[in-house]
mmCIF file of C-alpha atoms (C1' of nucleotides) in Angstrom:
data_model
loop_
_atom_site.group_PDB
_atom_site.id
_atom_site.type_symbol
_atom_site.label_atom_id
_atom_site.label_comp_id
_atom_site.label_asym_id
_atom_site.label_seq_id
_atom_site.Cartn_x
_atom_site.Cartn_y
_atom_site.Cartn_z
ATOM 1 C CA MET A 258 4.558 3.602 52.108
ATOM 2 C CA ALA A 259 1.181 1.946 51.946
ATOM 3 C CA PRO A 260 1.684 -1.818 51.567
ATOM 4 C CA ASN A 261 -1.264 -2.324 49.226
ATOM 5 C CA ILE A 262 0.141 0.184 46.754
ATOM 6 C CA THR A 263 3.605 -1.286 47.023
ATOM 7 C CA LYS A 264 2.103 -4.678 46.309
ATOM 8 C CA LYS A 265 0.381 -3.367 43.196
ATOM 9 C CA ILE A 266 3.641 -1.965 41.869
ATOM 10 C CA LYS A 267 5.498 -5.208 42.506
ATOM 11 C CA GLU A 268 2.883 -7.079 40.538
ATOM 12 C CA ILE A 269 3.728 -5.209 37.397
ATOM 13 C CA ALA A 270 7.092 -3.502 37.718
ATOM 14 C CA LEU A 271 10.319 -4.761 39.090
ATOM 15 C CA ARG A 272 11.184 -1.757 41.211
ATOM 16 C CA VAL A 273 9.197 0.167 43.764
ATOM 17 C CA THR A 274 10.025 3.860 43.585
ATOM 18 C CA PRO A 275 8.619 6.834 45.496
ATOM 19 C CA GLN A 276 7.408 8.294 42.202
ATOM 20 C CA ARG A 277 5.410 5.231 41.217
ATOM 21 C CA HIS A 278 4.006 5.012 44.705
ATOM 22 C CA ALA A 279 2.919 8.643 44.657
ATOM 23 C CA ILE A 280 1.258 8.292 41.267
ATOM 24 C CA LEU A 281 -0.730 5.235 42.279
ATOM 25 C CA LYS A 282 -1.669 6.764 45.615
ATOM 26 C CA PHE A 283 -2.886 9.904 43.902
ATOM 27 C CA LEU A 284 -5.033 7.898 41.519
ATOM 28 C CA GLU A 285 -6.517 5.596 44.161
ATOM 29 C CA GLY A 286 -10.142 6.570 44.653
ATOM 30 C CA ASN A 287 -9.738 9.591 42.379
ATOM 31 C CA VAL A 288 -12.915 10.128 40.368
ATOM 32 C CA THR A 289 -11.830 13.248 38.452
ATOM 33 C CA HIS A 290 -10.256 11.390 35.511
ATOM 34 C CA PRO A 291 -7.122 13.518 35.480
ATOM 35 C CA SER A 292 -4.817 13.969 32.510
ATOM 36 C CA ALA A 293 -1.104 13.177 32.719
ATOM 37 C CA GLU A 294 -0.432 16.879 33.057
ATOM 38 C CA ASN A 295 -3.013 17.184 35.881
ATOM 39 C CA ILE A 296 -1.357 14.356 37.763
ATOM 40 C CA HIS A 297 2.127 15.746 37.284
ATOM 41 C CA HIS A 298 1.070 19.203 38.404
ATOM 42 C CA LYS A 299 -0.566 17.905 41.581
ATOM 43 C CA LEU A 300 2.347 15.655 42.507
ATOM 44 C CA LEU A 301 4.852 18.472 42.100
ATOM 45 C CA LYS A 302 3.535 20.027 45.321
ATOM 46 C CA LYS A 303 4.666 17.107 47.437
ATOM 47 C CA MET A 304 7.472 15.904 45.196
ATOM 48 C CA PRO A 305 9.034 18.963 43.591
ATOM 49 C CA ASN A 306 11.377 17.085 41.293
ATOM 50 C CA ILE A 307 9.113 14.495 39.761
ATOM 51 C CA SER A 308 9.280 14.793 35.998
ATOM 52 C CA PHE A 309 6.475 14.707 33.517
ATOM 53 C CA THR A 310 8.177 11.877 31.660
ATOM 54 C CA THR A 311 8.116 9.704 34.764
ATOM 55 C CA VAL A 312 4.421 10.369 35.264
ATOM 56 C CA TYR A 313 3.724 9.675 31.634
ATOM 57 C CA ASN A 314 5.788 6.470 31.511
ATOM 58 C CA THR A 315 4.348 5.154 34.742
ATOM 59 C CA LEU A 316 0.805 5.770 33.541
ATOM 60 C CA SER A 317 1.578 3.897 30.329
ATOM 61 C CA LYS A 318 2.874 0.925 32.299
ATOM 62 C CA LEU A 319 -0.130 0.929 34.593
ATOM 63 C CA VAL A 320 -2.450 0.970 31.605
ATOM 64 C CA GLU A 321 -0.501 -1.781 29.870
ATOM 65 C CA ALA A 322 -0.710 -3.911 33.009
ATOM 66 C CA GLY A 323 -4.428 -3.291 33.283
ATOM 67 C CA LYS A 324 -4.209 -1.555 36.661
ATOM 68 C CA ILE A 325 -5.817 1.655 35.408
ATOM 69 C CA GLN A 326 -7.504 2.633 32.179
ATOM 70 C CA GLU A 327 -7.141 5.352 29.606
ATOM 71 C CA VAL A 328 -10.304 7.228 28.743
ATOM 72 C CA TYR A 329 -10.446 8.886 25.330
ATOM 73 C CA ILE A 330 -13.632 10.835 25.867
ATOM 74 C CA ASP A 331 -11.880 14.213 26.081
ATOM 75 C CA PRO A 332 -11.103 15.397 22.535
ATOM 76 C CA ASN A 333 -7.996 17.201 23.704
ATOM 77 C CA LYS A 334 -6.127 14.700 25.812
ATOM 78 C CA LYS A 335 -5.965 11.293 27.407
ATOM 79 C CA ARG A 336 -7.680 11.015 30.778
ATOM 80 C CA PHE A 337 -6.862 8.332 33.337
ATOM 81 C CA ASP A 338 -9.222 6.305 35.485
ATOM 82 C CA PRO A 339 -8.247 4.031 38.403
ATOM 83 C CA ARG A 340 -11.568 2.211 38.092
ATOM 84 C CA ILE A 341 -11.293 -0.824 35.862
ATOM 85 C CA ASP A 342 -14.632 -2.443 36.658
ATOM 86 C CA PRO A 343 -17.296 -2.079 33.959
ATOM 87 C CA HIS A 344 -18.750 1.404 33.804
ATOM 88 C CA HIS A 345 -19.315 4.206 31.315
ATOM 89 C CA HIS A 346 -18.241 7.834 31.110
ATOM 90 C CA PHE A 347 -19.940 11.168 30.757
ATOM 91 C CA TYR A 348 -18.070 14.184 29.385
ATOM 92 C CA CYS A 349 -19.322 17.723 29.905
ATOM 93 C CA LYS A 350 -18.769 19.759 26.760
ATOM 94 C CA VAL A 351 -18.798 22.976 28.775
ATOM 95 C CA CYS A 352 -16.532 22.401 31.765
ATOM 96 C CA GLY A 353 -14.647 19.355 30.480
ATOM 97 C CA LYS A 354 -15.278 17.285 33.606
ATOM 98 C CA VAL A 355 -15.588 13.519 33.202
ATOM 99 C CA PHE A 356 -17.995 11.563 35.384
ATOM 100 C CA ASP A 357 -18.371 7.848 35.924
ATOM 101 C CA VAL A 358 -21.724 6.453 34.880
ATOM 102 C CA GLY A 359 -23.182 3.225 36.208
ATOM 103 C CA TYR A 360 -23.229 0.178 33.988
ATOM 104 C CA ASP A 361 -27.002 0.049 33.796
ATOM 105 C CA ALA A 362 -28.731 3.191 32.647
ATOM 106 C CA PRO A 363 -30.283 5.231 31.034
ATOM 107 C CA PHE A 364 -29.673 2.500 28.536
ATOM 108 C CA SER A 365 -29.209 -1.189 28.922
ATOM 109 C CA VAL A 366 -26.341 -2.859 27.206
ATOM 110 C CA ILE A 367 -26.051 -6.538 26.636
ATOM 111 C CA ILE A 368 -22.580 -7.346 25.490
ATOM 112 C CA ASN A 369 -21.371 -10.604 24.095
ATOM 113 C CA PRO A 370 -17.829 -10.015 22.873
ATOM 114 C CA LEU A 371 -17.433 -13.598 21.802
ATOM 115 C CA ASN A 372 -19.953 -13.270 19.038
ATOM 116 C CA THR A 373 -17.995 -11.816 16.155
ATOM 117 C CA LYS A 374 -20.517 -12.740 13.484
ATOM 118 C CA LYS A 375 -22.445 -9.545 13.635
ATOM 119 C CA LEU A 376 -19.225 -7.535 13.740
ATOM 120 C CA ASP A 377 -18.182 -8.714 10.301
ATOM 121 C CA GLY A 378 -15.591 -11.065 11.697
ATOM 122 C CA HIS A 379 -13.707 -8.535 13.807
ATOM 123 C CA GLN A 380 -12.371 -9.711 17.153
ATOM 124 C CA VAL A 381 -13.669 -7.551 19.983
ATOM 125 C CA ASP A 382 -11.309 -6.791 22.866
ATOM 126 C CA GLU A 383 -13.008 -3.861 24.541
ATOM 127 C CA ILE A 384 -16.132 -1.777 24.324
ATOM 128 C CA GLN A 385 -16.316 1.785 25.583
ATOM 129 C CA ILE A 386 -19.444 3.848 25.869
ATOM 130 C CA TYR A 387 -18.983 7.593 25.853
ATOM 131 C CA ILE A 388 -21.793 9.957 26.685
ATOM 132 C CA LYS A 389 -21.473 13.681 26.046
ATOM 133 C CA GLY A 390 -23.601 16.622 27.052
ATOM 134 C CA LEU A 391 -24.049 19.193 29.788
ATOM 135 C CA CYS A 392 -23.245 18.149 33.338
ATOM 136 C CA LYS A 393 -25.456 18.713 36.359
ATOM 137 C CA ASP A 394 -23.378 21.624 37.675
ATOM 138 C CA CYS A 395 -23.237 23.451 34.352
ATOM 139 C CA ARG A 396 -26.971 22.874 33.838
ATOM 140 C CA SER A 397 -27.850 24.539 37.125
ATOM 141 C CA LYS A 398 -25.834 27.593 36.140
ATOM 142 C CA ARG A 399 -28.032 28.203 33.103
ATOM 143 C CA MET B 18 -20.371 20.674 -9.682
ATOM 144 C CA ALA B 19 -22.856 18.165 -8.282
ATOM 145 C CA PRO B 20 -26.027 20.006 -7.303
ATOM 146 C CA ASN B 21 -26.718 17.914 -4.210
ATOM 147 C CA ILE B 22 -23.322 18.777 -2.758
ATOM 148 C CA THR B 23 -23.731 22.428 -3.644
ATOM 149 C CA LYS B 24 -27.068 22.370 -1.888
ATOM 150 C CA LYS B 25 -25.528 20.902 1.242
ATOM 151 C CA ILE B 26 -22.932 23.663 1.335
ATOM 152 C CA LYS B 27 -25.513 26.381 0.901
ATOM 153 C CA GLU B 28 -27.467 25.004 3.814
ATOM 154 C CA ILE B 29 -24.630 25.714 6.193
ATOM 155 C CA ALA B 30 -22.216 28.171 4.642
ATOM 156 C CA LEU B 31 -22.807 31.306 2.707
ATOM 157 C CA ARG B 32 -20.335 30.636 -0.084
ATOM 158 C CA VAL B 33 -19.846 27.663 -2.315
ATOM 159 C CA THR B 34 -16.169 27.167 -3.103
ATOM 160 C CA PRO B 35 -14.398 24.480 -5.114
ATOM 161 C CA GLN B 36 -12.512 23.460 -1.972
ATOM 162 C CA ARG B 37 -15.636 22.867 0.071
ATOM 163 C CA HIS B 38 -17.194 21.028 -2.813
ATOM 164 C CA ALA B 39 -14.178 18.769 -3.210
ATOM 165 C CA ILE B 40 -14.061 17.985 0.504
ATOM 166 C CA LEU B 41 -17.732 17.045 0.673
ATOM 167 C CA LYS B 42 -17.508 15.042 -2.535
ATOM 168 C CA PHE B 43 -14.528 13.124 -1.217
ATOM 169 C CA LEU B 44 -16.351 12.296 1.994
ATOM 170 C CA GLU B 45 -19.603 11.251 0.338
ATOM 171 C CA GLY B 46 -19.920 7.493 0.658
ATOM 172 C CA ASN B 47 -16.422 7.219 2.088
ATOM 173 C CA VAL B 48 -16.307 4.483 4.713
ATOM 174 C CA THR B 49 -12.611 4.735 5.624
ATOM 175 C CA HIS B 50 -13.033 7.365 8.337
ATOM 176 C CA PRO B 51 -10.161 9.520 7.117
ATOM 177 C CA SER B 52 -8.258 12.026 9.225
ATOM 178 C CA ALA B 53 -7.941 15.679 8.207
ATOM 179 C CA GLU B 54 -4.446 14.938 6.971
ATOM 180 C CA ASN B 55 -5.701 11.955 4.928
ATOM 181 C CA ILE B 56 -8.325 14.096 3.280
ATOM 182 C CA HIS B 57 -5.897 16.909 2.543
ATOM 183 C CA HIS B 58 -3.342 14.523 1.072
ATOM 184 C CA LYS B 59 -5.887 12.902 -1.245
ATOM 185 C CA LEU B 60 -7.350 16.189 -2.428
ATOM 186 C CA LEU B 61 -3.915 17.585 -3.276
ATOM 187 C CA LYS B 62 -3.770 15.234 -6.268
ATOM 188 C CA LYS B 63 -6.697 16.919 -7.981
ATOM 189 C CA MET B 64 -6.367 20.319 -6.365
ATOM 190 C CA PRO B 65 -2.659 20.977 -5.867
ATOM 191 C CA ASN B 66 -3.060 24.213 -3.951
ATOM 192 C CA ILE B 67 -5.665 23.307 -1.383
ATOM 193 C CA SER B 68 -4.308 24.045 2.066
ATOM 194 C CA PHE B 69 -4.532 21.952 5.155
ATOM 195 C CA THR B 70 -6.113 24.833 7.026
ATOM 196 C CA THR B 71 -8.978 24.988 4.557
ATOM 197 C CA VAL B 72 -9.594 21.276 4.914
ATOM 198 C CA TYR B 73 -9.441 21.551 8.656
ATOM 199 C CA ASN B 74 -11.726 24.578 8.863
ATOM 200 C CA THR B 75 -14.250 23.130 6.460
ATOM 201 C CA LEU B 76 -14.389 19.871 8.402
ATOM 202 C CA SER B 77 -14.993 21.838 11.592
ATOM 203 C CA LYS B 78 -17.863 23.708 9.999
ATOM 204 C CA LEU B 79 -19.401 20.535 8.615
ATOM 205 C CA VAL B 80 -19.210 18.926 12.046
ATOM 206 C CA GLU B 81 -20.681 21.996 13.710
ATOM 207 C CA ALA B 82 -23.553 21.976 11.234
ATOM 208 C CA GLY B 83 -24.166 18.279 11.821
ATOM 209 C CA LYS B 84 -23.436 17.262 8.224
ATOM 210 C CA ILE B 85 -20.623 14.894 9.188
ATOM 211 C CA GLN B 86 -19.338 13.580 12.488
ATOM 212 C CA GLU B 87 -16.030 13.449 14.283
ATOM 213 C CA VAL B 88 -14.997 10.047 15.556
ATOM 214 C CA TYR B 89 -12.590 9.965 18.492
ATOM 215 C CA ILE B 90 -11.892 6.249 18.451
ATOM 216 C CA ASP B 91 -8.338 6.644 17.122
ATOM 217 C CA PRO B 92 -6.058 7.596 20.022
ATOM 218 C CA ASN B 93 -3.806 9.617 17.749
ATOM 219 C CA LYS B 94 -6.127 11.805 15.756
ATOM 220 C CA LYS B 95 -9.640 12.847 14.883
ATOM 221 C CA ARG B 96 -11.324 10.758 12.198
ATOM 222 C CA PHE B 97 -14.235 11.973 10.103
ATOM 223 C CA ASP B 98 -17.378 10.120 9.098
ATOM 224 C CA PRO B 99 -19.979 11.274 6.544
ATOM 225 C CA ARG B 100 -22.536 8.919 8.073
ATOM 226 C CA ILE B 101 -24.634 10.641 10.701
ATOM 227 C CA ASP B 102 -27.316 7.999 11.157
ATOM 228 C CA PRO B 103 -27.034 5.915 14.338
ATOM 229 C CA HIS B 104 -24.223 3.398 14.187
ATOM 230 C CA HIS B 105 -21.140 2.360 16.121
ATOM 231 C CA HIS B 106 -17.435 2.114 15.319
ATOM 232 C CA PHE B 107 -14.801 -0.557 15.437
ATOM 233 C CA TYR B 108 -11.101 0.358 15.636
ATOM 234 C CA CYS B 109 -8.389 -2.139 14.780
ATOM 235 C CA LYS B 110 -5.495 -1.748 17.191
ATOM 236 C CA VAL B 111 -3.103 -3.285 14.674
ATOM 237 C CA CYS B 112 -3.791 -1.559 11.356
ATOM 238 C CA GLY B 113 -5.670 1.473 12.674
ATOM 239 C CA LYS B 114 -8.607 1.057 10.313
ATOM 240 C CA VAL B 115 -12.029 2.165 11.517
ATOM 241 C CA PHE B 116 -15.126 0.237 10.485
ATOM 242 C CA ASP B 117 -18.776 1.095 10.806
ATOM 243 C CA VAL B 118 -20.756 -1.299 12.957
ATOM 244 C CA GLY B 119 -24.510 -1.741 12.740
ATOM 245 C CA TYR B 120 -26.699 -0.311 15.442
ATOM 246 C CA ASP B 121 -27.878 -3.706 16.644
ATOM 247 C CA ALA B 122 -25.208 -6.162 17.582
ATOM 248 C CA PRO B 123 -23.323 -8.027 19.087
ATOM 249 C CA PHE B 124 -24.955 -6.084 21.847
ATOM 250 C CA SER B 125 -28.306 -4.503 22.114
ATOM 251 C CA VAL B 126 -28.536 -0.928 23.248
ATOM 252 C CA ILE B 127 -31.679 0.694 24.440
ATOM 253 C CA ILE B 128 -31.109 4.393 24.704
ATOM 254 C CA ASN B 129 -33.367 6.916 26.327
ATOM 255 C CA PRO B 130 -31.471 10.198 26.377
ATOM 256 C CA LEU B 131 -34.389 12.005 27.931
ATOM 257 C CA ASN B 132 -34.076 10.136 31.187
ATOM 258 C CA THR B 133 -31.411 12.042 33.087
ATOM 259 C CA LYS B 134 -32.290 10.577 36.488
ATOM 260 C CA LYS B 135 -29.944 7.655 36.252
ATOM 261 C CA LEU B 136 -27.213 9.892 34.885
ATOM 262 C CA ASP B 137 -27.045 11.951 38.059
ATOM 263 C CA GLY B 138 -28.832 14.871 36.466
ATOM 264 C CA HIS B 139 -26.508 15.277 33.493
ATOM 265 C CA GLN B 140 -28.092 16.258 30.182
ATOM 266 C CA VAL B 141 -27.257 13.750 27.470
ATOM 267 C CA ASP B 142 -26.640 15.084 23.968
ATOM 268 C CA GLU B 143 -24.892 12.166 22.312
ATOM 269 C CA ILE B 144 -23.833 8.620 22.981
ATOM 270 C CA GLN B 145 -20.940 6.996 21.180
ATOM 271 C CA ILE B 146 -20.020 3.351 21.344
ATOM 272 C CA TYR B 147 -16.446 2.503 20.518
ATOM 273 C CA ILE B 148 -15.320 -1.065 20.013
ATOM 274 C CA LYS B 149 -11.653 -1.965 19.793
ATOM 275 C CA GLY B 150 -9.870 -5.134 18.832
ATOM 276 C CA LEU B 151 -8.389 -6.967 15.872
ATOM 277 C CA CYS B 152 -10.086 -6.511 12.514
ATOM 278 C CA LYS B 153 -11.049 -9.299 10.134
ATOM 279 C CA ASP B 154 -8.145 -8.659 7.758
ATOM 280 C CA CYS B 155 -5.516 -8.557 10.493
ATOM 281 C CA ARG B 156 -6.998 -11.685 12.083
ATOM 282 C CA SER B 157 -6.635 -13.689 8.897
ATOM 283 C CA LYS B 158 -2.965 -12.725 8.667
ATOM 284 C CA ARG B 159 -2.204 -14.427 11.990
ATOM 285 C "C1'" DT C 299 28.926 -2.224 50.651
ATOM 286 C "C1'" DT C 300 29.396 -2.990 45.936
ATOM 287 C "C1'" DT C 301 27.510 -3.881 41.650
ATOM 288 C "C1'" DT C 302 24.281 -4.058 37.926
ATOM 289 C "C1'" DA C 303 20.272 -3.084 35.776
ATOM 290 C "C1'" DT C 304 16.299 -0.250 36.076
ATOM 291 C "C1'" DT C 305 14.371 4.211 36.623
ATOM 292 C "C1'" DT C 306 14.289 9.143 36.680
ATOM 293 C "C1'" DT C 307 15.309 13.415 34.861
ATOM 294 C "C1'" DG C 308 15.687 17.095 31.555
ATOM 295 C "C1'" DT C 309 15.695 18.199 27.155
ATOM 296 C "C1'" DA C 310 14.396 17.867 22.683
ATOM 297 C "C1'" DA C 311 11.773 15.780 18.720
ATOM 298 C "C1'" DT C 312 7.385 14.595 16.738
ATOM 299 C "C1'" DA C 313 2.680 15.162 15.544
ATOM 300 C "C1'" DA C 314 -1.892 17.125 15.684
ATOM 301 C "C1'" DT C 315 -4.484 21.082 16.201
ATOM 302 C "C1'" DT C 316 -5.315 25.874 16.032
ATOM 303 C "C1'" DA C 317 -4.394 31.060 15.277
ATOM 304 C "C1'" DC C 318 -3.573 34.765 12.278
ATOM 305 C "C1'" DA C 319 -2.975 38.160 8.598
ATOM 306 C "C1'" DA C 320 -2.300 38.902 3.788
ATOM 307 C "C1'" DA C 321 -3.963 37.488 -0.693
ATOM 308 C "C1'" DT C 322 -7.812 35.766 -3.248
ATOM 309 C "C1'" DA C 323 -12.405 34.522 -4.705
ATOM 310 C "C1'" DT C 324 -17.552 34.509 -4.122
ATOM 311 C "C1'" DG C 325 -22.107 36.383 -4.676
ATOM 312 C "C1'" DG C 326 -24.977 40.393 -4.556
ATOM 313 C "C1'" DC C 327 -25.870 44.585 -6.878
ATOM 314 C "C1'" DA C 328 -25.487 48.337 -10.147
ATOM 315 C "C1'" DT D 291 -21.476 42.040 -17.275
ATOM 316 C "C1'" DG D 292 -18.382 44.313 -14.077
ATOM 317 C "C1'" DC D 293 -17.568 46.143 -9.457
ATOM 318 C "C1'" DC D 294 -17.396 45.833 -4.544
ATOM 319 C "C1'" DA D 295 -17.920 44.276 0.158
ATOM 320 C "C1'" DT D 296 -17.246 40.383 2.646
ATOM 321 C "C1'" DA D 297 -16.132 35.641 3.283
ATOM 322 C "C1'" DT D 298 -12.662 32.304 2.286
ATOM 323 C "C1'" DT D 299 -8.187 30.447 1.267
ATOM 324 C "C1'" DT D 300 -3.487 30.254 1.832
ATOM 325 C "C1'" DG D 301 0.946 29.875 4.103
ATOM 326 C "C1'" DT D 302 3.207 30.307 8.029
ATOM 327 C "C1'" DA D 303 3.773 30.056 12.669
ATOM 328 C "C1'" DA D 304 2.174 29.143 17.510
ATOM 329 C "C1'" DT D 305 0.281 25.941 20.702
ATOM 330 C "C1'" DT D 306 -0.426 21.638 22.923
ATOM 331 C "C1'" DA D 307 -0.002 16.740 23.767
ATOM 332 C "C1'" DT D 308 2.727 12.877 23.219
ATOM 333 C "C1'" DT D 309 6.922 10.434 22.752
ATOM 334 C "C1'" DA D 310 12.152 9.567 22.290
ATOM 335 C "C1'" DC D 311 16.596 9.593 24.207
ATOM 336 C "C1'" DA D 312 20.885 9.637 26.873
ATOM 337 C "C1'" DA D 313 23.117 10.940 31.080
ATOM 338 C "C1'" DA D 314 22.572 10.876 36.070
ATOM 339 C "C1'" DA D 315 20.502 8.710 39.981
ATOM 340 C "C1'" DT D 316 18.482 4.920 42.461
ATOM 341 C "C1'" DA D 317 16.647 0.198 43.807
ATOM 342 C "C1'" DA D 318 17.543 -4.426 44.818
ATOM 343 C "C1'" DA D 319 20.492 -8.361 44.811
ATOM 344 C "C1'" DA D 320 25.010 -10.329 45.927
#
DNA sequence: TTTTATTTTGTAATAATTACAAATATGGCA
DNA sequence: TGCCATATTTGTAATTATTACAAAATAAAA
């Protein structure tokens, strides 16, 4: 098993299991923002007994530990993203694909989470920017 | 029945019904971002036979017509907002309340939806900014 | 190798959303 | 005003995603 993935698991969970390893390996570098069901379905091919509950629970733990993030841009289900550096998301209303969008444009965002004054005293923990529309592929089909 | 609400219904739907009127009236000026279930539950007090399906279907039509908006900031359910002018949303992770946030701060956003170049060719229809954290009320209880 | 606590599995419960057909009500028209 | 065609509402049930739970299996330490 890849040592870097094993290391990641040890950082957050006590035990290293083949299931957890497979889930993290599948997510690594994955830019499709899969749902829990997507992930489970794909892993079943190589690991025919892995249960949905295990996938679901592992994803929850990874999110809780800050190793991956949940993306709520899809109205129907949670999507998961291994990238945790600052970036935005684009959701295609036609095909449902989710794309990463760079932190810069087509808008500039200057965030200062420490300043709660203009947020009526609320404490800001995270800011997510969701962009919706028609993706490049679906556009070219029109 | 209030003529302005009746007018709004006529603009989008052929028939004006007491149910649709009650739903729109309940939403008007409502800043709590209620869920479909919230709305149904409240309306039952004055209209004991209104069904959840009617509430749900009417909300869908209002969203489709652009008279209200769906807010996906709550991980558990859709929330509805009668405000359709540009503004952001804050979600309290503790109490689940959703607050409107002004379009300006604590970050500045310069949006140019027409520029698709930096979005890899995707066509932008809407941009939503979701802020999560601890709301003022919950903060003061700590 | 044995032991203990964690993890996985499989199933089932919960909750939100959506589909559908029968009953009802709206709005146009005579 | 009263009738009729069509849209809407209702109530129930199906679908889908998420979560809970306990028994069986496994990882890691002794």
